[in-house]
CSV table of C-alpha atoms in Angstrom, one decimal:
chain,number,residue,atom,x,y,z
A,1,UNK,CA,-66.7,-10.1,68.8
A,2,UNK,CA,-65.6,-8.2,71.6
A,3,UNK,CA,-64.0,-4.8,69.9
A,4,UNK,CA,-61.2,-4.5,72.8
A,5,UNK,CA,-59.7,-1.8,70.9
A,6,UNK,CA,-61.0,1.2,69.5
A,7,UNK,CA,-60.9,1.2,65.8
A,8,UNK,CA,-61.4,4.3,63.6
A,9,UNK,CA,-65.1,4.4,62.2
A,10,UNK,CA,-63.7,5.0,58.6
A,11,UNK,CA,-61.3,2.0,58.9
A,12,UNK,CA,-64.1,-0.1,60.1
A,13,UNK,CA,-66.2,0.7,57.3
A,14,UNK,CA,-63.7,-0.1,54.7
A,15,UNK,CA,-63.0,-3.2,56.1
A,16,UNK,CA,-66.9,-3.9,56.4
A,17,UNK,CA,-66.9,-3.5,52.5
A,18,UNK,CA,-65.0,-6.7,52.3
A,19,UNK,CA,-67.5,-8.7,54.1
A,20,UNK,CA,-70.2,-9.5,51.4
A,21,UNK,CA,-68.8,-12.6,49.7
A,22,UNK,CA,-70.3,-13.7,46.3
A,23,UNK,CA,-72.2,-16.8,46.7
A,24,UNK,CA,-70.4,-20.1,46.0
A,25,UNK,CA,-71.3,-21.7,42.4
A,26,UNK,CA,-73.1,-24.7,43.4
A,27,UNK,CA,-71.5,-26.6,40.6
A,28,UNK,CA,-68.2,-25.7,41.2
A,29,UNK,CA,-68.6,-26.4,44.9
A,30,UNK,CA,-70.1,-30.2,44.0
A,31,UNK,CA,-67.0,-30.7,41.6
A,32,UNK,CA,-64.5,-29.6,44.0
A,33,UNK,CA,-66.0,-31.7,46.8
A,34,UNK,CA,-66.0,-34.9,44.4
A,35,UNK,CA,-62.1,-34.3,43.7
A,36,UNK,CA,-61.7,-34.0,47.3
A,37,UNK,CA,-63.2,-37.2,48.1
A,38,UNK,CA,-61.8,-39.1,45.6
A,39,UNK,CA,-58.4,-37.9,46.8
A,40,UNK,CA,-59.7,-39.0,49.9
A,41,UNK,CA,-60.6,-42.5,48.9
A,42,UNK,CA,-57.2,-42.9,47.3
A,43,UNK,CA,-55.4,-41.9,50.3
A,44,UNK,CA,-57.3,-44.3,52.5
A,45,UNK,CA,-56.8,-47.0,50.2
A,46,UNK,CA,-53.1,-46.1,49.6
A,47,UNK,CA,-52.6,-46.3,53.6
A,48,UNK,CA,-54.2,-49.6,53.6
A,49,UNK,CA,-52.3,-51.3,50.9
A,50,UNK,CA,-48.9,-50.1,52.2
A,51,UNK,CA,-50.0,-51.7,55.4
A,52,UNK,CA,-50.3,-54.9,53.7
A,53,UNK,CA,-47.5,-54.8,51.2
A,54,UNK,CA,-45.1,-54.1,54.3
A,55,UNK,CA,-46.0,-57.4,55.4
A,56,UNK,CA,-46.2,-59.1,52.1
A,57,UNK,CA,-42.8,-57.5,50.9
A,58,UNK,CA,-40.7,-59.5,53.4
A,59,UNK,CA,-42.0,-62.7,52.2
A,60,UNK,CA,-40.9,-64.7,49.0
A,61,UNK,CA,-43.2,-64.5,46.1
A,62,UNK,CA,-44.1,-68.5,46.6
A,63,UNK,CA,-45.0,-67.7,50.2
A,64,UNK,CA,-46.7,-64.8,49.5
A,65,UNK,CA,-49.1,-66.4,47.1
A,66,UNK,CA,-49.5,-69.4,49.4
A,67,UNK,CA,-50.7,-66.9,52.1
A,68,UNK,CA,-53.0,-65.1,49.9
A,69,UNK,CA,-54.6,-68.3,48.7
A,70,UNK,CA,-55.0,-69.6,52.1
A,71,UNK,CA,-56.4,-66.4,53.5
A,72,UNK,CA,-58.9,-65.9,50.4
A,73,UNK,CA,-60.3,-69.6,51.1
A,74,UNK,CA,-60.5,-69.0,54.8
A,75,UNK,CA,-62.1,-65.5,54.0
A,76,UNK,CA,-64.6,-67.1,51.6
A,77,UNK,CA,-65.6,-69.9,53.8
A,78,UNK,CA,-65.8,-67.9,57.1
A,79,UNK,CA,-66.3,-64.2,55.7
A,80,UNK,CA,-63.8,-62.6,58.3
A,81,UNK,CA,-60.7,-62.7,56.4
A,82,UNK,CA,-58.8,-59.3,56.7
A,83,UNK,CA,-57.5,-59.8,53.3
A,84,UNK,CA,-61.0,-60.4,51.8
A,85,UNK,CA,-62.5,-57.5,53.8
A,86,UNK,CA,-59.6,-55.2,52.9
A,87,UNK,CA,-60.3,-55.9,49.4
A,88,UNK,CA,-64.0,-55.2,49.3
A,89,UNK,CA,-63.2,-51.0,48.9
A,90,UNK,CA,-60.5,-51.7,45.8
A,91,UNK,CA,-60.7,-50.1,42.7
A,92,UNK,CA,-60.0,-51.9,39.4
A,93,UNK,CA,-56.6,-50.0,39.5
A,94,UNK,CA,-55.6,-51.8,42.8
A,95,UNK,CA,-53.9,-55.0,43.8
A,96,UNK,CA,-56.8,-57.0,45.7
A,97,UNK,CA,-59.4,-56.1,43.2
A,98,UNK,CA,-59.3,-59.4,41.5
A,99,UNK,CA,-59.9,-60.9,45.0
A,100,UNK,CA,-63.1,-58.7,45.4
A,101,UNK,CA,-64.5,-59.9,42.2
A,102,UNK,CA,-63.9,-63.5,43.4
A,103,UNK,CA,-65.4,-63.3,46.6
A,104,UNK,CA,-68.8,-61.5,44.9
A,105,UNK,CA,-68.8,-64.1,42.5
A,106,UNK,CA,-68.5,-66.8,45.3
A,107,UNK,CA,-71.2,-65.2,47.1
A,108,UNK,CA,-73.4,-65.5,44.0
A,109,UNK,CA,-72.5,-69.3,43.7
A,110,UNK,CA,-73.0,-69.9,47.3
A,111,UNK,CA,-76.5,-68.5,47.4
A,112,UNK,CA,-79.3,-71.3,46.8
A,113,UNK,CA,-82.4,-68.9,46.7
A,114,UNK,CA,-82.7,-67.6,43.1
A,115,UNK,CA,-83.8,-64.0,44.7
A,116,UNK,CA,-80.7,-63.8,46.9
A,117,UNK,CA,-78.6,-64.4,43.8
A,118,UNK,CA,-80.5,-61.8,41.9
A,119,UNK,CA,-80.1,-59.4,44.7
A,120,UNK,CA,-76.2,-60.3,44.7
A,121,UNK,CA,-75.9,-59.8,41.0
A,122,UNK,CA,-77.4,-56.4,41.3
A,123,UNK,CA,-75.2,-55.4,44.1
A,124,UNK,CA,-72.4,-56.1,41.8
A,125,UNK,CA,-73.8,-53.9,39.2
A,126,UNK,CA,-74.1,-51.0,41.9
A,127,UNK,CA,-70.4,-51.6,42.9
A,128,UNK,CA,-69.0,-51.7,39.3
A,129,UNK,CA,-70.9,-48.4,38.6
A,130,UNK,CA,-69.7,-46.9,41.9
A,131,UNK,CA,-66.1,-47.8,41.0
A,132,UNK,CA,-66.1,-46.1,37.6
A,133,UNK,CA,-67.8,-42.9,39.1
A,134,UNK,CA,-64.7,-43.0,41.8
A,135,UNK,CA,-62.3,-43.5,39.2
A,136,UNK,CA,-63.9,-40.7,36.9
A,137,UNK,CA,-63.7,-38.1,39.6
A,138,UNK,CA,-60.0,-39.2,40.2
A,139,UNK,CA,-59.3,-38.2,36.7
A,140,UNK,CA,-58.8,-42.2,35.8
A,141,UNK,CA,-60.3,-43.8,32.9
A,142,UNK,CA,-62.6,-46.8,34.0
A,143,UNK,CA,-61.7,-49.9,32.6
A,144,UNK,CA,-64.0,-51.4,29.6
A,145,UNK,CA,-64.2,-54.5,31.9
A,146,UNK,CA,-66.2,-52.8,34.7
A,147,UNK,CA,-68.8,-52.2,31.8
A,148,UNK,CA,-69.0,-55.2,30.5
A,149,UNK,CA,-69.1,-57.1,33.5
A,150,UNK,CA,-72.1,-54.9,34.5
A,151,UNK,CA,-74.1,-55.7,31.3
A,152,UNK,CA,-73.2,-59.3,32.1
A,153,UNK,CA,-74.5,-59.3,35.5
A,154,UNK,CA,-77.5,-57.6,34.5
A,155,UNK,CA,-78.2,-60.3,32.0
A,156,UNK,CA,-77.8,-63.0,34.5
A,157,UNK,CA,-80.2,-61.4,36.9
A,158,UNK,CA,-82.7,-61.1,34.3
A,159,UNK,CA,-82.3,-64.7,33.1
A,160,UNK,CA,-82.7,-65.9,36.8
A,161,UNK,CA,-85.6,-63.9,37.1
A,162,UNK,CA,-87.3,-65.3,34.2
A,163,UNK,CA,-87.1,-68.9,36.0
A,164,UNK,CA,-89.4,-67.7,38.7
A,165,UNK,CA,-93.0,-68.2,38.8
A,166,UNK,CA,-95.1,-65.4,37.3
A,167,UNK,CA,-95.6,-63.1,40.2
A,168,UNK,CA,-92.0,-63.6,41.7
A,169,UNK,CA,-90.9,-62.9,38.1
A,170,UNK,CA,-92.6,-59.7,37.8
A,171,UNK,CA,-91.5,-58.5,40.9
A,172,UNK,CA,-88.0,-59.5,40.5
A,173,UNK,CA,-87.8,-57.9,37.1
A,174,UNK,CA,-89.5,-54.8,38.4
A,175,UNK,CA,-86.8,-54.6,41.4
A,176,UNK,CA,-84.1,-55.0,38.7
A,177,UNK,CA,-85.6,-52.1,36.7
A,178,UNK,CA,-85.9,-49.8,39.8
A,179,UNK,CA,-81.9,-50.4,40.3
A,180,UNK,CA,-81.0,-49.8,36.8
A,181,UNK,CA,-83.1,-46.7,36.9
A,182,UNK,CA,-80.8,-45.5,39.9
A,183,UNK,CA,-77.7,-46.6,38.1
A,184,UNK,CA,-78.6,-45.1,35.0
A,185,UNK,CA,-79.4,-41.9,36.7
A,186,UNK,CA,-76.0,-41.9,38.6
A,187,UNK,CA,-74.3,-42.3,35.3
A,188,UNK,CA,-76.0,-39.4,33.6
A,189,UNK,CA,-75.3,-37.1,36.6
A,190,UNK,CA,-71.7,-38.0,36.6
A,191,UNK,CA,-69.6,-35.2,35.1
A,192,UNK,CA,-66.4,-36.2,33.2
A,193,UNK,CA,-64.9,-32.7,33.3
A,194,UNK,CA,-61.9,-33.6,35.0
A,195,UNK,CA,-61.4,-36.4,32.7
A,196,UNK,CA,-62.3,-36.0,29.2
A,197,UNK,CA,-60.8,-39.5,28.2
A,198,UNK,CA,-63.4,-41.2,30.4
A,199,UNK,CA,-66.4,-40.0,28.3
A,200,UNK,CA,-66.5,-42.7,25.6
A,201,UNK,CA,-66.7,-45.6,28.1
A,202,UNK,CA,-69.1,-43.6,30.3
A,203,UNK,CA,-71.2,-43.0,27.4
A,204,UNK,CA,-71.3,-46.7,26.6
A,205,UNK,CA,-72.2,-47.5,29.9
A,206,UNK,CA,-75.1,-45.3,29.9
A,207,UNK,CA,-76.3,-46.6,26.4
A,208,UNK,CA,-76.0,-50.0,27.7
A,209,UNK,CA,-78.0,-49.3,30.8
A,210,UNK,CA,-80.5,-47.6,28.7
A,211,UNK,CA,-80.9,-50.6,26.3
A,212,UNK,CA,-81.1,-53.1,29.2
A,213,UNK,CA,-84.0,-50.8,30.5
A,214,UNK,CA,-85.6,-50.7,27.5
A,215,UNK,CA,-85.6,-54.5,27.0
A,216,UNK,CA,-87.0,-54.9,30.7
A,217,UNK,CA,-90.1,-52.5,29.8
A,218,UNK,CA,-91.1,-54.8,27.0
A,219,UNK,CA,-90.5,-57.7,29.2
A,220,UNK,CA,-92.8,-56.3,31.9
A,221,UNK,CA,-95.2,-55.6,29.1
A,222,UNK,CA,-95.4,-59.1,28.0
A,223,UNK,CA,-93.9,-61.4,30.4
A,224,UNK,CA,-95.0,-64.6,28.7
A,225,UNK,CA,-92.9,-63.9,25.5
A,226,UNK,CA,-90.0,-63.2,27.6
A,227,UNK,CA,-90.2,-66.4,29.6
A,228,UNK,CA,-90.3,-68.1,26.3
A,229,UNK,CA,-87.5,-66.2,24.9
A,230,UNK,CA,-85.4,-67.0,27.9
A,231,UNK,CA,-86.3,-70.8,27.1
A,232,UNK,CA,-85.0,-70.5,23.5
A,233,UNK,CA,-82.2,-69.0,24.6
A,234,UNK,CA,-81.1,-71.6,27.4
A,235,UNK,CA,-81.6,-74.3,24.9
A,236,UNK,CA,-79.4,-72.4,22.3
A,237,UNK,CA,-76.8,-72.0,24.9
A,238,UNK,CA,-76.9,-75.7,25.6
A,239,UNK,CA,-76.7,-76.5,22.1
A,240,UNK,CA,-73.9,-74.1,21.5
A,241,UNK,CA,-71.9,-75.6,24.1
A,242,UNK,CA,-72.7,-79.3,23.6
A,243,UNK,CA,-72.3,-79.1,19.8
A,244,UNK,CA,-69.5,-77.5,17.7
A,245,UNK,CA,-70.6,-75.1,15.3
A,246,UNK,CA,-70.5,-76.5,11.8
A,247,UNK,CA,-68.0,-74.0,10.2
A,248,UNK,CA,-69.7,-74.3,6.7
A,249,UNK,CA,-73.4,-74.1,8.3
A,250,UNK,CA,-75.2,-70.5,7.6
A,251,UNK,CA,-76.1,-69.2,10.9
A,252,UNK,CA,-79.1,-66.6,10.8
A,253,UNK,CA,-79.4,-64.5,13.6
A,254,UNK,CA,-83.2,-64.1,14.6
A,255,UNK,CA,-83.1,-61.1,16.7
A,256,UNK,CA,-81.7,-57.4,16.3
A,257,UNK,CA,-81.7,-56.7,20.2
A,258,UNK,CA,-77.7,-56.0,20.4
A,259,UNK,CA,-76.0,-53.7,22.9
A,260,UNK,CA,-73.3,-51.6,22.0
A,261,UNK,CA,-69.8,-53.1,22.4
A,262,UNK,CA,-67.9,-51.5,25.4
A,263,UNK,CA,-64.5,-52.0,24.0
A,264,UNK,CA,-64.5,-48.5,22.8
A,265,UNK,CA,-64.3,-49.5,19.1
A,266,UNK,CA,-67.8,-48.3,18.4
A,267,UNK,CA,-68.8,-51.8,17.1
A,268,UNK,CA,-71.7,-54.1,18.2
A,269,UNK,CA,-70.9,-57.1,20.1
A,270,UNK,CA,-72.8,-60.6,19.8
A,271,UNK,CA,-74.0,-60.1,23.3
A,272,UNK,CA,-77.7,-60.5,23.4
A,273,UNK,CA,-80.2,-59.7,26.3
A,274,UNK,CA,-81.3,-62.9,27.8
A,275,UNK,CA,-85.0,-62.1,27.5
A,276,UNK,CA,-84.6,-60.9,23.8
A,277,UNK,CA,-84.7,-63.8,21.3
A,278,UNK,CA,-81.8,-66.2,20.1
A,279,UNK,CA,-78.3,-65.5,20.6
A,280,UNK,CA,-75.9,-65.2,17.9
A,281,UNK,CA,-73.7,-67.9,18.0
A,282,UNK,CA,-70.0,-66.9,19.1
A,283,UNK,CA,-66.6,-68.1,18.6
A,284,UNK,CA,-65.6,-69.8,21.6
A,285,UNK,CA,-62.2,-67.9,22.0
A,286,UNK,CA,-64.3,-64.8,22.0
A,287,UNK,CA,-66.0,-65.2,25.1
A,288,UNK,CA,-66.8,-62.1,26.7
A,289,UNK,CA,-66.4,-63.5,30.0
A,290,UNK,CA,-62.6,-64.3,29.3
A,291,UNK,CA,-61.4,-61.3,31.1
A,292,UNK,CA,-62.8,-62.6,34.4
A,293,UNK,CA,-60.5,-65.4,34.4
A,294,UNK,CA,-57.5,-63.3,33.6
A,295,UNK,CA,-57.7,-63.5,30.0
A,296,UNK,CA,-58.4,-60.2,28.5
A,297,UNK,CA,-58.0,-61.5,24.9
A,298,UNK,CA,-60.9,-62.0,22.4
A,299,UNK,CA,-63.3,-59.4,21.5
A,300,UNK,CA,-62.6,-57.2,24.6
A,301,UNK,CA,-60.1,-54.6,24.4
A,302,UNK,CA,-58.5,-54.3,28.1
A,303,UNK,CA,-58.4,-51.0,28.4
A,304,UNK,CA,-57.3,-50.8,32.0
A,305,UNK,CA,-54.6,-47.9,31.6
A,306,UNK,CA,-55.0,-45.2,33.8
A,307,UNK,CA,-54.4,-41.5,33.2
A,308,UNK,CA,-52.4,-40.4,36.1
A,309,UNK,CA,-53.6,-38.9,39.1
A,310,UNK,CA,-56.7,-36.5,39.2
A,311,UNK,CA,-56.3,-32.8,39.1
A,312,UNK,CA,-56.2,-30.9,42.0
A,313,UNK,CA,-57.0,-27.0,42.2
A,314,UNK,CA,-54.5,-24.8,43.1
A,315,UNK,CA,-50.9,-25.0,43.4
A,316,UNK,CA,-48.9,-27.9,44.5
B,1,UNK,CA,-73.2,-38.1,61.4
B,2,UNK,CA,-69.9,-38.3,63.5
B,3,UNK,CA,-69.9,-36.4,66.6
B,4,UNK,CA,-67.4,-33.2,66.0
B,5,UNK,CA,-65.0,-34.0,68.5
B,6,UNK,CA,-64.5,-37.5,67.1
B,7,UNK,CA,-64.1,-36.0,63.4
B,8,UNK,CA,-60.5,-35.2,63.5
B,9,UNK,CA,-59.5,-38.4,65.0
B,10,UNK,CA,-61.4,-40.2,62.5
B,11,UNK,CA,-60.0,-38.2,59.8
B,12,UNK,CA,-56.2,-38.9,61.1
B,13,UNK,CA,-57.6,-42.7,60.5
B,14,UNK,CA,-58.2,-41.4,56.7
B,15,UNK,CA,-61.8,-42.3,57.2
B,16,UNK,CA,-63.7,-41.2,54.3
B,17,UNK,CA,-66.6,-40.5,55.9
B,18,UNK,CA,-65.2,-38.2,58.4
B,19,UNK,CA,-63.3,-36.4,55.6
B,20,UNK,CA,-66.4,-35.8,53.7
B,21,UNK,CA,-68.2,-34.4,57.0
B,22,UNK,CA,-64.9,-32.2,57.5
B,23,UNK,CA,-65.2,-30.8,53.9
B,24,UNK,CA,-69.1,-30.1,54.3
B,25,UNK,CA,-68.3,-28.3,57.5
B,26,UNK,CA,-65.5,-26.2,56.7
B,27,UNK,CA,-65.5,-25.6,53.0
B,28,UNK,CA,-68.2,-22.8,53.0
B,29,UNK,CA,-66.5,-20.9,55.6
B,30,UNK,CA,-63.1,-21.2,54.0
B,31,UNK,CA,-64.5,-20.2,51.0
B,32,UNK,CA,-66.1,-17.1,52.1
B,33,UNK,CA,-62.8,-16.2,53.8
B,34,UNK,CA,-60.8,-16.7,50.6
B,35,UNK,CA,-63.2,-14.6,48.3
B,36,UNK,CA,-63.1,-12.0,51.0
B,37,UNK,CA,-59.2,-11.6,50.6
B,38,UNK,CA,-59.0,-12.7,47.2
B,39,UNK,CA,-62.0,-11.1,45.6
B,40,UNK,CA,-62.2,-13.8,43.1
B,41,UNK,CA,-64.3,-16.6,43.0
B,42,UNK,CA,-62.2,-19.0,40.9
B,43,UNK,CA,-59.0,-18.3,43.1
B,44,UNK,CA,-61.1,-18.9,46.2
B,45,UNK,CA,-62.0,-22.3,44.9
B,46,UNK,CA,-58.3,-23.1,44.2
B,47,UNK,CA,-57.7,-21.9,47.7
B,48,UNK,CA,-60.1,-24.3,49.3
B,49,UNK,CA,-59.0,-27.1,47.3
B,50,UNK,CA,-55.6,-26.8,47.9
B,51,UNK,CA,-56.2,-26.3,51.8
B,52,UNK,CA,-57.7,-29.6,51.8
B,53,UNK,CA,-55.3,-31.1,49.7
B,54,UNK,CA,-52.5,-30.1,52.0
B,55,UNK,CA,-54.7,-31.3,55.1
B,56,UNK,CA,-55.1,-34.6,53.4
B,57,UNK,CA,-51.0,-34.6,52.5
B,58,UNK,CA,-50.5,-34.0,56.2
B,59,UNK,CA,-52.8,-36.6,57.7
B,60,UNK,CA,-51.0,-39.4,55.0
B,61,UNK,CA,-47.9,-38.4,56.5
B,62,UNK,CA,-49.1,-38.9,60.1
B,63,UNK,CA,-48.8,-34.9,60.6
B,64,UNK,CA,-51.7,-32.5,60.6
B,65,UNK,CA,-53.7,-30.8,63.6
B,66,UNK,CA,-53.9,-32.8,66.8
B,67,UNK,CA,-56.7,-30.3,67.8
B,68,UNK,CA,-58.3,-27.1,66.6
B,69,UNK,CA,-59.1,-28.0,63.0
B,70,UNK,CA,-60.9,-25.0,62.0
B,71,UNK,CA,-57.8,-22.9,63.4
B,72,UNK,CA,-55.3,-25.2,61.4
B,73,UNK,CA,-57.5,-24.9,58.1
B,74,UNK,CA,-57.8,-21.2,58.1
B,75,UNK,CA,-54.2,-21.0,58.8
B,76,UNK,CA,-53.4,-23.4,55.8
B,77,UNK,CA,-55.8,-21.1,53.7
B,78,UNK,CA,-54.2,-17.7,55.0
B,79,UNK,CA,-50.9,-19.2,53.7
B,80,UNK,CA,-52.1,-19.9,50.3
B,81,UNK,CA,-53.5,-16.1,49.9
B,82,UNK,CA,-50.3,-15.0,51.0
B,83,UNK,CA,-48.3,-17.1,48.5
B,84,UNK,CA,-50.6,-16.3,45.9
B,85,UNK,CA,-50.4,-12.4,46.4
B,86,UNK,CA,-46.5,-12.7,46.5
B,87,UNK,CA,-46.6,-13.9,42.8
B,88,UNK,CA,-48.6,-10.6,41.9
B,89,UNK,CA,-46.4,-7.3,41.7
B,90,UNK,CA,-47.4,-5.3,44.4
B,91,UNK,CA,-47.8,-2.3,42.1
B,92,UNK,CA,-50.9,-4.1,40.6
B,93,UNK,CA,-52.4,-4.3,44.0
B,94,UNK,CA,-51.5,-0.8,45.4
B,95,UNK,CA,-51.8,1.1,42.5
B,96,UNK,CA,-54.2,3.8,43.5
B,97,UNK,CA,-55.0,6.0,46.4
B,98,UNK,CA,-58.4,5.3,48.0
B,99,UNK,CA,-60.6,6.7,45.1
B,100,UNK,CA,-63.0,9.8,45.6
B,101,UNK,CA,-66.2,8.2,44.1
B,102,UNK,CA,-68.2,11.5,43.8
B,103,UNK,CA,-67.9,10.8,40.1
B,104,UNK,CA,-67.7,7.2,39.6
B,105,UNK,CA,-70.4,4.4,39.2
B,106,UNK,CA,-70.7,2.9,42.9
B,107,UNK,CA,-70.1,-0.7,41.9
B,108,UNK,CA,-66.8,-0.1,40.2
B,109,UNK,CA,-66.0,2.4,43.0
B,110,UNK,CA,-66.8,-0.3,45.7
B,111,UNK,CA,-64.6,-2.8,43.6
B,112,UNK,CA,-61.7,-0.5,43.4
B,113,UNK,CA,-62.0,0.3,47.5
B,114,UNK,CA,-62.2,-3.3,48.1
B,115,UNK,CA,-58.9,-3.9,46.1
B,116,UNK,CA,-57.2,-1.1,48.1
B,117,UNK,CA,-58.1,-2.6,51.5
B,118,UNK,CA,-56.8,-6.1,50.2
B,119,UNK,CA,-53.6,-4.4,49.1
B,120,UNK,CA,-53.4,-2.7,52.4
B,121,UNK,CA,-53.8,-6.2,54.1
B,122,UNK,CA,-51.0,-7.3,52.5
B,123,UNK,CA,-48.8,-4.5,53.6
B,124,UNK,CA,-49.1,-5.9,56.9
B,125,UNK,CA,-47.0,-9.0,58.3
B,126,UNK,CA,-48.6,-12.5,57.6
B,127,UNK,CA,-49.6,-12.7,61.4
B,128,UNK,CA,-51.2,-9.1,61.4
B,129,UNK,CA,-53.1,-9.8,58.5
B,130,UNK,CA,-54.5,-12.9,59.7
B,131,UNK,CA,-55.2,-11.5,63.1
B,132,UNK,CA,-57.5,-8.4,61.2
B,133,UNK,CA,-59.0,-10.8,58.7
B,134,UNK,CA,-60.2,-13.2,61.2
B,135,UNK,CA,-61.1,-10.7,63.7
B,136,UNK,CA,-63.0,-8.1,61.6
B,137,UNK,CA,-64.0,-10.2,58.5
B,138,UNK,CA,-64.7,-13.5,60.3
B,139,UNK,CA,-65.7,-12.0,63.6
B,140,UNK,CA,-63.7,-14.5,65.9
B,141,UNK,CA,-62.8,-14.0,69.3
B,142,UNK,CA,-59.0,-13.1,70.3
B,143,UNK,CA,-58.7,-17.0,72.0
B,144,UNK,CA,-60.0,-18.5,68.9
B,145,UNK,CA,-57.3,-16.4,67.2
B,146,UNK,CA,-54.5,-17.2,69.7
B,147,UNK,CA,-55.2,-20.9,68.8
B,148,UNK,CA,-55.0,-20.6,65.1
B,149,UNK,CA,-51.9,-18.6,65.3
B,150,UNK,CA,-50.5,-20.6,68.2
B,151,UNK,CA,-49.7,-17.5,70.5
B,152,UNK,CA,-51.0,-16.0,73.6
B,153,UNK,CA,-54.1,-13.6,73.5
B,154,UNK,CA,-51.8,-10.9,74.8
B,155,UNK,CA,-49.8,-11.2,71.6
B,156,UNK,CA,-52.7,-11.4,69.4
B,157,UNK,CA,-54.0,-8.4,71.1
B,158,UNK,CA,-50.5,-6.5,70.3
B,159,UNK,CA,-50.6,-7.7,67.0
B,160,UNK,CA,-54.0,-6.2,66.2
B,161,UNK,CA,-52.8,-3.0,67.7
B,162,UNK,CA,-50.0,-2.5,65.3
B,163,UNK,CA,-52.0,-3.9,62.5
B,164,UNK,CA,-54.8,-1.4,63.0
B,165,UNK,CA,-52.2,1.5,63.4
B,166,UNK,CA,-50.4,0.3,59.9
B,167,UNK,CA,-53.8,0.2,58.1
B,168,UNK,CA,-54.8,3.4,59.4
B,169,UNK,CA,-51.7,5.1,58.0
B,170,UNK,CA,-52.0,3.2,54.9
B,171,UNK,CA,-55.7,4.0,54.2
B,172,UNK,CA,-56.8,7.1,56.2
B,173,UNK,CA,-53.7,9.0,56.5
B,174,UNK,CA,-53.5,10.4,52.8
B,175,UNK,CA,-57.3,11.4,53.1
B,176,UNK,CA,-56.3,13.9,55.7
């Protein structure tokens, strides 16, 4: 600084007394950064969707659906469609989110190598937890479906791992464990300060991840048993799908390894880790995957409502 | 890491990575500036949050700075600070003379003096106050201040001269 004007030393001393600034609270700084980034993500998505909506609003609904379908198919086939690409950053509250989920599932379906399938399934797990984090930071309650879908993909990955040979299975389960530990850590660190309504679903997701990790630990300790359990479960799944359950037949579940329900009811569901014994037969109408086909009925409470925009500091 | 000259261009496209880098780069400086002028950590956090929120809103509307991002952010933060003080009664800010600290605890005395100097800065016009804060608290050069206030350097010198004279009158003439 060049002092091109003489300043009274007493005045300079008084101004100097304002210079020492108290150190910023790191937690407050982190929270503020998170809120700003959530705002930024939201603004970015809004601009992108506005661009698309401007185009699509000029079309009739039928024509729009047709164009969307063609774009999705082309996108899935060639991997270059702008719509599918645009959907990749969507959040559960946004219009192209179902396209994102579809494209993720198709990628898994198209993969022929089980290791690649496991990797893609675990990518989905990571995507869901990241979406939950962004929504929470924006003050929006993440839908229960995100957490249920996360659990389902973990189970699919574990089931696939047990179809591999011994060495590959151990390596795959170890990889899954590492990724789940990271997810669990992220969920634990996630502060729901700006969204108290988010806490139940976050806690349920943390519990679910914790339960899955515990199960993986026991599987790693005893791979043979876990493989047998998986085979038993696969057979039971075939039996359940092929033979309707006799309504008067007593059913005795052989395992107690349940994970908490993720519908906010605090109840447990019949969803069993694939490596942990015989599954409890379920009523086909309450298939937990129904929501993925656009049916949020059954045992899942489709809690997709948002609680408004995230809080901002200061005055509007 | 995005090169600094490209940050604003990327931010105008609402690139979240660029916006994150801008936040990391400028929020500590803005916080320090705000806490010096406001004297309160919570309000300073509000000031930083509101500054970046207004910046984002401007970008969304296709407005916002075309260049000199730092100048724009400090200008926005200063406007927040001025608005904040407008909602406080002037008496609560300028209720005491510069205290005699001979019989007072030094820390408490320092707080009172700081409060008094902040009050005196508010007696200045918005531009004068910002010139003094940027020049004597943040150590900016006149050229940088000129960009922040969108005025020629000569005008900045003139503002500074009048501001110092006015501050001297408020803070020192009572002592004589």
